[in-house]
mmCIF file of C-alpha atoms in Angstrom:
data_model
loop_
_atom_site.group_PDB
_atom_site.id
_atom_site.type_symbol
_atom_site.label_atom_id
_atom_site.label_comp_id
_atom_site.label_asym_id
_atom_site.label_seq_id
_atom_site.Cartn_x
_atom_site.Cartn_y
_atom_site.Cartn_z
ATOM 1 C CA UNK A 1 -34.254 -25.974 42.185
ATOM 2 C CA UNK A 2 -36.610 -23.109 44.101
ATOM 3 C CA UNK A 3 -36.645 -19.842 42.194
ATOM 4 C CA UNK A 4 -35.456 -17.097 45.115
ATOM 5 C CA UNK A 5 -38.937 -15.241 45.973
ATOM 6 C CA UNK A 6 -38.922 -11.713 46.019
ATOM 7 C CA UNK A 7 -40.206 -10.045 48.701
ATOM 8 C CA UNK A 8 -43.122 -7.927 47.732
ATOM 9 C CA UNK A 9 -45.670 -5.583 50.132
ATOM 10 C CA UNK A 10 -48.138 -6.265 48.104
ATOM 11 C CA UNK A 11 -50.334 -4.126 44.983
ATOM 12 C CA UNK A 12 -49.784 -0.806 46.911
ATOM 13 C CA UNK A 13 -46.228 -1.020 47.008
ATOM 14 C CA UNK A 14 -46.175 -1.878 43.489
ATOM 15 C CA UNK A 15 -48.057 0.316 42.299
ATOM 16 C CA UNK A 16 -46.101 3.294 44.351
ATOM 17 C CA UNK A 17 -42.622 1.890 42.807
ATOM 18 C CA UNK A 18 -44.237 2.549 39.360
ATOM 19 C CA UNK A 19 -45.438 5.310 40.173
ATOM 20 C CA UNK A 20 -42.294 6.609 41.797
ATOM 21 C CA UNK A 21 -40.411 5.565 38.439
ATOM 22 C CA UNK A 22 -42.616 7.116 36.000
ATOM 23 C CA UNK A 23 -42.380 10.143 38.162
ATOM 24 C CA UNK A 24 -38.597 9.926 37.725
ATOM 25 C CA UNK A 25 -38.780 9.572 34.177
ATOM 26 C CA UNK A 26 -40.751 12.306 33.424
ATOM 27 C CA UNK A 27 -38.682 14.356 35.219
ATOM 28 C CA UNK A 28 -35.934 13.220 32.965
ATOM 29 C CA UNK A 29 -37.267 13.791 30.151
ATOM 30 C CA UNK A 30 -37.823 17.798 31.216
ATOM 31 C CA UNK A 31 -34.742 18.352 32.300
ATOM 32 C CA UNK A 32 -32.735 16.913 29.350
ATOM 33 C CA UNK A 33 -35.711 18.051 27.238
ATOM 34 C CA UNK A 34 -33.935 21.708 26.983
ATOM 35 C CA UNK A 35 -30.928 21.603 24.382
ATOM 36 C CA UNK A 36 -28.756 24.125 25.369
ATOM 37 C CA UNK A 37 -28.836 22.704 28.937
ATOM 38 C CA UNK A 38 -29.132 18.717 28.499
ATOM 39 C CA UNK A 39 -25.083 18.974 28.814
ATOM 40 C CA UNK A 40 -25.228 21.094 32.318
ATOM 41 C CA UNK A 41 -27.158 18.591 33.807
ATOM 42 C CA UNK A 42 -26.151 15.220 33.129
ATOM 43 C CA UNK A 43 -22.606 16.988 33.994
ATOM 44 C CA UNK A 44 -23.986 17.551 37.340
ATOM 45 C CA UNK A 45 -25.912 14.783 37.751
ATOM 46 C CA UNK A 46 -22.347 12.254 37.144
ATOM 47 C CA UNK A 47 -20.288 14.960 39.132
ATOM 48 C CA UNK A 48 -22.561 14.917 42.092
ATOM 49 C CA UNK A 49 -23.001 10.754 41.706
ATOM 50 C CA UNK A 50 -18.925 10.893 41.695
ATOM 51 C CA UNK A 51 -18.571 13.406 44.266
ATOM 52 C CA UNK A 52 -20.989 11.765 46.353
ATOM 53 C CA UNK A 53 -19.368 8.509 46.000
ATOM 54 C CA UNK A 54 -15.458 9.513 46.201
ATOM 55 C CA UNK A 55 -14.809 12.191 48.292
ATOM 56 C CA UNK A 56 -18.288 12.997 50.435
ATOM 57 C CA UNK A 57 -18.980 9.435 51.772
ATOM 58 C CA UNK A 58 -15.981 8.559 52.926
ATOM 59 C CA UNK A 59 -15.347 12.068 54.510
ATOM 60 C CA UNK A 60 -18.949 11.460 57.001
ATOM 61 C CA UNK A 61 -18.565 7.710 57.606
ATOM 62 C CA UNK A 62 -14.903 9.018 59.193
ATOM 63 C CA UNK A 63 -16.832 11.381 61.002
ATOM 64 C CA UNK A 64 -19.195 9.136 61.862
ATOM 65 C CA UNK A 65 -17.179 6.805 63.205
ATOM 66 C CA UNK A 66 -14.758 9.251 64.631
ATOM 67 C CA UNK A 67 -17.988 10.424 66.946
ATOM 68 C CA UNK A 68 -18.816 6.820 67.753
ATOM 69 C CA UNK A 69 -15.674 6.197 68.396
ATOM 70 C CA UNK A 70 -15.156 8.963 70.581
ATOM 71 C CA UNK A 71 -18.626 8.290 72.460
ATOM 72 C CA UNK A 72 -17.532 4.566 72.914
ATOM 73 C CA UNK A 73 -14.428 5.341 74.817
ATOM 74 C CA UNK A 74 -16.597 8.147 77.212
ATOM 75 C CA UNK A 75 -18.895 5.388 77.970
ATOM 76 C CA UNK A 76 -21.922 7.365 76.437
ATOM 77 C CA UNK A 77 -22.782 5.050 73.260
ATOM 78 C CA UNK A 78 -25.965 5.675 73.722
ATOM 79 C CA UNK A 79 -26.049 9.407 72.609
ATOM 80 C CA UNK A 80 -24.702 8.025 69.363
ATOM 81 C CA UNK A 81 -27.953 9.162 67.645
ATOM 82 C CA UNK A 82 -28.466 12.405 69.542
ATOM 83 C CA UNK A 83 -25.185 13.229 67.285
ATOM 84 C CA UNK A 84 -25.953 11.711 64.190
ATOM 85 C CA UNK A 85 -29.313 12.848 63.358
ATOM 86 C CA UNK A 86 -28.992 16.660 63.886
ATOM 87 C CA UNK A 87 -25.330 16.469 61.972
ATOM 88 C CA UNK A 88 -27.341 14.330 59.122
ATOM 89 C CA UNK A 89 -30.422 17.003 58.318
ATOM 90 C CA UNK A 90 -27.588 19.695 58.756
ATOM 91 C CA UNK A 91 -25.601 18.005 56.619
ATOM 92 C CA UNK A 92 -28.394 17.299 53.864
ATOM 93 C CA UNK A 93 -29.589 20.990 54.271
ATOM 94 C CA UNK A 94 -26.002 22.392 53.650
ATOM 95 C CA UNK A 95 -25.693 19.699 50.181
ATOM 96 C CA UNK A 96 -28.554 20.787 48.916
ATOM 97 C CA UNK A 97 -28.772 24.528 49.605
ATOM 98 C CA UNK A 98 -24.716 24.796 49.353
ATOM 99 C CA UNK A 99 -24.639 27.176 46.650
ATOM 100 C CA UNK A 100 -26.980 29.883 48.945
ATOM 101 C CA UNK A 101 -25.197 29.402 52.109
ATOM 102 C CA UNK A 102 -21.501 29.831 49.967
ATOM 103 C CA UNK A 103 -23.187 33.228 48.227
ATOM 104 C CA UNK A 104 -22.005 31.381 45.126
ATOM 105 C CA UNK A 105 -25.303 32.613 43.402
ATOM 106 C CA UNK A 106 -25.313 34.536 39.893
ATOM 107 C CA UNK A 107 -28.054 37.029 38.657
ATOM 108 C CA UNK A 108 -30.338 34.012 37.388
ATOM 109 C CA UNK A 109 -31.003 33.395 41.016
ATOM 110 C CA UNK A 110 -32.785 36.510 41.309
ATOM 111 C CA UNK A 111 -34.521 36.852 37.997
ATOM 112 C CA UNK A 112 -35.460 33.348 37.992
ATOM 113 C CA UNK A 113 -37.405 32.943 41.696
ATOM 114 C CA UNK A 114 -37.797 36.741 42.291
ATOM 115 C CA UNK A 115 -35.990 36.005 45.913
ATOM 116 C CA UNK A 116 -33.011 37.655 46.989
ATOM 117 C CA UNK A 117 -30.100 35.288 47.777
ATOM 118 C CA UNK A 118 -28.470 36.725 50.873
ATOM 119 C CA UNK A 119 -29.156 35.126 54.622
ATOM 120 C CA UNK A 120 -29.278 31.565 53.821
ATOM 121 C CA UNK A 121 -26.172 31.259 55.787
ATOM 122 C CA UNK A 122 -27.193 32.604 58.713
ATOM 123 C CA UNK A 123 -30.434 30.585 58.465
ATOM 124 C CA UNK A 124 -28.601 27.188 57.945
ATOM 125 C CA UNK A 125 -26.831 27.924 60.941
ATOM 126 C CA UNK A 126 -29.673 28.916 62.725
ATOM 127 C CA UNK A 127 -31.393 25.863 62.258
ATOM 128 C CA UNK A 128 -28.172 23.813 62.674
ATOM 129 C CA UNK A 129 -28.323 25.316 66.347
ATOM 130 C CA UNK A 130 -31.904 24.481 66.640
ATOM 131 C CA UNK A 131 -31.220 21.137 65.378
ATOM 132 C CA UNK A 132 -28.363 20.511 68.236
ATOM 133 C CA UNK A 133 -29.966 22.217 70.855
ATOM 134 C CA UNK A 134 -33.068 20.324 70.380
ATOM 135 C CA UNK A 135 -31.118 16.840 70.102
ATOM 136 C CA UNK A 136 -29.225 17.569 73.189
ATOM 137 C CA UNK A 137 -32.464 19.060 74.845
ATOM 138 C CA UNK A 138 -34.113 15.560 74.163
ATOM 139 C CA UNK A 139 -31.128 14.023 75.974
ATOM 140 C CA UNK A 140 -31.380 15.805 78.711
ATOM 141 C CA UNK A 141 -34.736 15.102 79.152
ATOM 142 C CA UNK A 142 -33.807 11.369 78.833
ATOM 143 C CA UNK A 143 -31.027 11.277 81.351
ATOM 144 C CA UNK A 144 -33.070 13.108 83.969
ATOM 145 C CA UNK A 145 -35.904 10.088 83.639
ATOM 146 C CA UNK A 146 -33.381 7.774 83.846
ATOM 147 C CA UNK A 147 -31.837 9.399 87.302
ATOM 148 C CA UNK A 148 -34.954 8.911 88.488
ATOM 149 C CA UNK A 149 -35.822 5.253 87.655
ATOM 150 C CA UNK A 150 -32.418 4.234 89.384
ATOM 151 C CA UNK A 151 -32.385 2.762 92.749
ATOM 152 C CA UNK A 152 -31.052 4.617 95.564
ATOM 153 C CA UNK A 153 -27.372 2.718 95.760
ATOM 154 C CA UNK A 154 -26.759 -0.107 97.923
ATOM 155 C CA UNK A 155 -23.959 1.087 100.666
#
């Protein structure tokens, strides 16, 4: 019986996974370094995993498929990912920056980074309109070279 090879890129790849893991565990070892905070953050870290996994998951694949879905039926399928990629950075923008946008923000905000905690929300949705209007900018573009490239119809 053939052991099952595992596909490898080669040194470079190797070497970037260990480096990507030692990177990982040093920054473990900082964060949970700190004893009055080592219970904060592996309570975040297992409430995001969870949250991730049970509620925000299931919430955008509906979504997801609820757009391709919708798209499918108009006859447009192809526009699929001039919807999904502008939703996704907006999406991963508003996860990670959630507690700026929601002005859910104490005074260690401020004393900590020096920066003052108010317009993130009109930022994210600032570049949430950039993101759209760029996607759907792009598809424009696309349709109007297609028009072009189609025969004149046959009558």
């Amino acid at each position: 019986m053939r052991r099952p090879r595992i596909p490898v890129g080669g040194p470079w790849q190797l070497l970037l996974l260990a480096c990507s893991f030692a990177l990982a565990g040093y920054a473990g070892v900082r964060l949970l370094g700190a004893a009055d905070d080592r219970f904060d953050v592996v309570l975040w870290i297992v409430g995001a995993a969870l949250l991730h996994d049970l509620v925000l998951l299931p919430l955008y694949t509906a979504a997801d498929r609820a757009v391709v879905h919708g798209l499918d039926a108009a006859g447009h399928r192809t526009w699929t990912g001039y919807v999904r990629v502008p939703a996704a950075f907006s999406g991963l923008l508003l996860l990670v920056w959630f507690p700026l946008i929601a002005g859910r923000v104490d005074r260690r905000y401020r004393l900590g980074t020096g920066l003052s905690p108010d317009g993130f929300l009109a930022r994210w949705l600032l570049i949430t309109a950039v993101l759209f209007g760029g996607s759907a900018l792009l598809l424009a573009l696309r349709l109007r070279r297609a028009g072009r490239r189609r025969p004149p119809a046959v009558r």
